[in-house]
C-alpha positions as semicolon CSV with decimal commas, in nm:
position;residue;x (nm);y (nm);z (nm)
1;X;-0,319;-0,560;-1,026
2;X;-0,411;-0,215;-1,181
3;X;-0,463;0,139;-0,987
4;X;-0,872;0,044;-0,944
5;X;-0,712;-0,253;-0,741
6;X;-0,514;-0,067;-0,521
7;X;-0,770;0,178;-0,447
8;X;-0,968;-0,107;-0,320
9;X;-0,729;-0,229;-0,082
10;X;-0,648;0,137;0,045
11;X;-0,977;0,124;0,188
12;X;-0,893;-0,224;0,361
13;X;-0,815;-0,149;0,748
14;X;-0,422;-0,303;0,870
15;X;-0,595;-0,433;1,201
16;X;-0,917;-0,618;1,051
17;X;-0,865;-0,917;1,206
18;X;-1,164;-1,132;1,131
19;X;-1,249;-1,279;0,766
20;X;-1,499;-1,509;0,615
21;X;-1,489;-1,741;0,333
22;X;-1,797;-1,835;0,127
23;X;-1,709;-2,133;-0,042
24;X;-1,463;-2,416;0,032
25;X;-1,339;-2,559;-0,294
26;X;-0,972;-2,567;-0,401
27;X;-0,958;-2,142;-0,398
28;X;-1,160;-2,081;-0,098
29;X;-0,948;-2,350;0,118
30;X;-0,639;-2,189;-0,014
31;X;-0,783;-1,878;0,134
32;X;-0,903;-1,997;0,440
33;X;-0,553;-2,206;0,509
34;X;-0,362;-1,895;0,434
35;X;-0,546;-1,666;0,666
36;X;-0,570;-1,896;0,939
37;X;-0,201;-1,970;0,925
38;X;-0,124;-1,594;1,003
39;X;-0,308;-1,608;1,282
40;X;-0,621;-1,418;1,147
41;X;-0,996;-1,521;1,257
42;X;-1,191;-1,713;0,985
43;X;-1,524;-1,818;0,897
44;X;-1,549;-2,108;0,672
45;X;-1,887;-2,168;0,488
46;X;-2,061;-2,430;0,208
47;X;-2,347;-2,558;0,156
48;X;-2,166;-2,907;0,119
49;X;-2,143;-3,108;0,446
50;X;-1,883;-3,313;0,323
51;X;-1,652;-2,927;0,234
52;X;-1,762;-2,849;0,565
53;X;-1,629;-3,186;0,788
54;X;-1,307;-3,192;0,572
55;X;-1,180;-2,791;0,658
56;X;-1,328;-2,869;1,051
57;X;-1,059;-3,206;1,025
58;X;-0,822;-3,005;0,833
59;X;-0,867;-2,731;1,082
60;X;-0,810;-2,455;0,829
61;X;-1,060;-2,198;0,986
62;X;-1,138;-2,093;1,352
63;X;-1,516;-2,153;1,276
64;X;-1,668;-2,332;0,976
65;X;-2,036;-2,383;0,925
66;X;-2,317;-2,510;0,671
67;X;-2,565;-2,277;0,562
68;X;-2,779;-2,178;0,211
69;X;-2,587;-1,843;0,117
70;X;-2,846;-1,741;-0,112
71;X;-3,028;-1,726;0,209
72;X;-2,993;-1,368;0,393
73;X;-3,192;-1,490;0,715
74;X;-2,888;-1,761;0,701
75;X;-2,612;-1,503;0,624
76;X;-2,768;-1,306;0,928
77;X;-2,848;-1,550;1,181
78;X;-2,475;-1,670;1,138
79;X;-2,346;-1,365;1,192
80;X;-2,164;-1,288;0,859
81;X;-2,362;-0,961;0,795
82;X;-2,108;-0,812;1,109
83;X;-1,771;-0,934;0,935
84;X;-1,586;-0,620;0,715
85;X;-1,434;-0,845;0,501
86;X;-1,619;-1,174;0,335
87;X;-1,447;-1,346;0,004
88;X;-1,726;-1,519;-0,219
89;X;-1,514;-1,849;-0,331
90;X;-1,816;-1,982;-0,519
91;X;-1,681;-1,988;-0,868
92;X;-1,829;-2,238;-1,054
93;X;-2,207;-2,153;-0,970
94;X;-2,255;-1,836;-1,116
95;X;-2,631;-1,809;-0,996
96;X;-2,510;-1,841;-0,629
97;X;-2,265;-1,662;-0,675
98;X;-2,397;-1,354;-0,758
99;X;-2,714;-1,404;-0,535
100;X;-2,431;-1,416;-0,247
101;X;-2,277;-1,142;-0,342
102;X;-2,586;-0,919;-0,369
103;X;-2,731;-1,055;-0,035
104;X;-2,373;-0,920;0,180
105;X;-2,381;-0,581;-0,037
106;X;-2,748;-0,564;0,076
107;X;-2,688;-0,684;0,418
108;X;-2,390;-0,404;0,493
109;X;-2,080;-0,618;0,436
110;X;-1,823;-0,285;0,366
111;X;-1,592;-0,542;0,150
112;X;-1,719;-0,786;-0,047
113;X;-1,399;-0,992;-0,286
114;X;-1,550;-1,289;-0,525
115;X;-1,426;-1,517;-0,788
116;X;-1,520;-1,514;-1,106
117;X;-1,531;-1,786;-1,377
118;X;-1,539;-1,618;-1,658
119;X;-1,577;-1,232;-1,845
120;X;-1,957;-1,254;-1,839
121;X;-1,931;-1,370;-1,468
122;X;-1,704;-1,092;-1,358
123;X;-1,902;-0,825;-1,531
124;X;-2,217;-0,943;-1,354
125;X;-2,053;-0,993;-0,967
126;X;-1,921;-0,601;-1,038
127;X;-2,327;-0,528;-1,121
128;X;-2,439;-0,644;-0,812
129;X;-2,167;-0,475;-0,594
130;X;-1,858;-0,698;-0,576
131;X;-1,595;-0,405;-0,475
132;X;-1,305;-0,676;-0,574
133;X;-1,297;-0,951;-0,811
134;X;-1,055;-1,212;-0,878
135;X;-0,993;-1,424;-1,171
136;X;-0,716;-1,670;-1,104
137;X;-0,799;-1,907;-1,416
138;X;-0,690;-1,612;-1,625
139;X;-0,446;-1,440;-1,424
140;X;-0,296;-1,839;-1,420
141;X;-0,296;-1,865;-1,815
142;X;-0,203;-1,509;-1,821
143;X;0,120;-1,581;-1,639
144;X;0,172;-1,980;-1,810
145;X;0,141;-1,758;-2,132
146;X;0,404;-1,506;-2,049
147;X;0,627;-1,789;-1,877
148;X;0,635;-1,993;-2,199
149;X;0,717;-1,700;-2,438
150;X;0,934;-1,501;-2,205
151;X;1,120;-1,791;-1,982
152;X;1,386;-1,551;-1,833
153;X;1,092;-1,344;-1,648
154;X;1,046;-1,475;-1,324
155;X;0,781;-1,232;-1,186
156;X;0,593;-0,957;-1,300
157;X;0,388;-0,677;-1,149
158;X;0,116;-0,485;-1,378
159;X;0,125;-0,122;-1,252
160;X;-0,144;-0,064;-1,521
161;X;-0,189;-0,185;-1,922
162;X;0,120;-0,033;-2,020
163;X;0,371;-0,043;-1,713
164;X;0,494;-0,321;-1,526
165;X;0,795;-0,419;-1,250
166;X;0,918;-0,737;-1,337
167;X;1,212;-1,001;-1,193
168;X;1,406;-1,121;-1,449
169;X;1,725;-1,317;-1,518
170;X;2,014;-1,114;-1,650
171;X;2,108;-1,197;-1,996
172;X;2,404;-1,310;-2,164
173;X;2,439;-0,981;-2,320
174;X;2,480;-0,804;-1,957
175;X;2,683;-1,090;-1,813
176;X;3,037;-0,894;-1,670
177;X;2,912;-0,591;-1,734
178;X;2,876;-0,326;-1,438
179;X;2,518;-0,137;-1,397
180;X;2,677;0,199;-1,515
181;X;2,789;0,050;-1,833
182;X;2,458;-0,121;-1,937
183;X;2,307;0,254;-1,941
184;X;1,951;0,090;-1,896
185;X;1,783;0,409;-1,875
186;X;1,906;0,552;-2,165
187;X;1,921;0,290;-2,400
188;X;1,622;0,074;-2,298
189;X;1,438;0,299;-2,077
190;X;1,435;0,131;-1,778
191;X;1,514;0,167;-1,400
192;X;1,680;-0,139;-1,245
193;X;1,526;-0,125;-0,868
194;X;1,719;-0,427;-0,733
195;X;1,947;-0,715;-0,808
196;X;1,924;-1,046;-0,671
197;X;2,191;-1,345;-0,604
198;X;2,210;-1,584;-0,336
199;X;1,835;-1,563;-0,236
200;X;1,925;-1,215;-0,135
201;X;1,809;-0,888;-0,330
202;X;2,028;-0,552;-0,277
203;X;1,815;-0,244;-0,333
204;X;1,945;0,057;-0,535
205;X;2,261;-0,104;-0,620
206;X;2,549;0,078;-0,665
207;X;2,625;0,191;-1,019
208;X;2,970;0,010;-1,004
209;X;2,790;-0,346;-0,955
210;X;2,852;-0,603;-1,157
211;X;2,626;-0,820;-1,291
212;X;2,607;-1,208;-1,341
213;X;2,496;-1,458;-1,586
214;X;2,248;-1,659;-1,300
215;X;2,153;-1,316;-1,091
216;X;1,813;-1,204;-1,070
217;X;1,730;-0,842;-1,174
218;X;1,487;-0,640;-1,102
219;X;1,328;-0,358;-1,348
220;X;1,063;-0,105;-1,373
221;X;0,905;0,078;-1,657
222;X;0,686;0,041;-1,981
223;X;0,586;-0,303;-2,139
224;X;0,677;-0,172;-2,471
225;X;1,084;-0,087;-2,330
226;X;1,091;-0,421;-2,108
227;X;0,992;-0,602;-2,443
228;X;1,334;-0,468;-2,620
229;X;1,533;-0,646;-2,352
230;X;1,770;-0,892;-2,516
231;X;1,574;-1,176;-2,308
């Protein structure tokens, strides 16, 4: 996530309450499941019948129906013009995709969030008004990348190109050692923002804390500096 990001989802009102979901393949059911499970109103769509009977037996929505989304008089009769949020899950169709897209920009949709499938597909979905897009192919290989050539990183957070806060395990080299005596500020640039054992984090820990080979740790500051770690 990068500072454009978050200035999307300041806009995003706490108490919307209602979403819909344009596409019910493996993302867009993810989506729908996870909103419906806490307790938010969704909309389910596809143009598949088959997407469409398996989510109503699934039960993954409040509401899911058929329809053409290329189709405003669809989009409009159904009612998906009035919803604040709707998440284009079409990924693999880049022609519907778009045409979605442009149809719920046109129609007054205040926050339109799609998938893309690739660079050329992102750049296009931002042309025709997508205020959010997602990319979870690459974010995935992104994080399988970083995973395979950085093991001891558990998590990480992009605050923007060059700054990140990431969970990490401690390394050998600060097993016994207290948080004072590590000096991660001034030798590695760093802030340590929490430390985690147990399943439990404790925020701001005290300088006299002592740190494990096991514990979690967790760091803020510039790729470059987390990169010097001895991980």
């Amino acid at each position: 996530m990068n500072l454009s990001s978050l200035n999307f989802f300041r806009t995003l009102r706490a108490d919307n309450k209602q979403f819909a979901v344009i596409g019910l393949g493996r993302f867009g059911k993810a989506v729908c499941s996870t909103l419906h499970g806490l307790g938010y109103e969704v909309l389910g769509v596809d143009t598949d019948e088959k997407k469409v009977t398996q989510a109503l037996t699934e039960r993954i929505a409040a509401h899911v129906v058929q329809l053409d989304s290329t189709e405003p008089s669809a989009l409009g009769e159904a009612g998906i013009f009035e919803f604040e949020t709707v998440i284009v899950a079409i990924g693999n169709y880049l022609a519907e995709s778009i045409t979605t897209t442009l149809n719920l920009k046109e129609g007054g949709v205040s926050h339109v969030i799609a998938k893309a499938s690739s660079e050329t597909h992102l750049k296009l979905l931002k042309k025709v008004g997508a205020d959010h897009v997602v990319f979870p192919e690459r974010e995935m290989g992104c994080s399988v990348a970083r995973l395979l050539t950085k093991p001891s990183i558990l998590e990480r957070f992009d605050l923007d190109p060059d700054h990140s806060i990431v969970e990490l395990l401690v390394p050998e080299k600060f097993d016994g050692k207290t948080i004072s005596e590590l000096e991660l500020r001034r030798k590695y640039g760093l802030n340590l923002l929490a430390v985690g054992r147990a399943e439990k984090f404790e925020i701001n820990p005290e300088p006299s804390e002592r740190l494990r080979k096991g514990d979690a740790m967790v760091v803020i500051g510039s790729n470059k500096d987390i990169n010097r770690l001895p991980i």
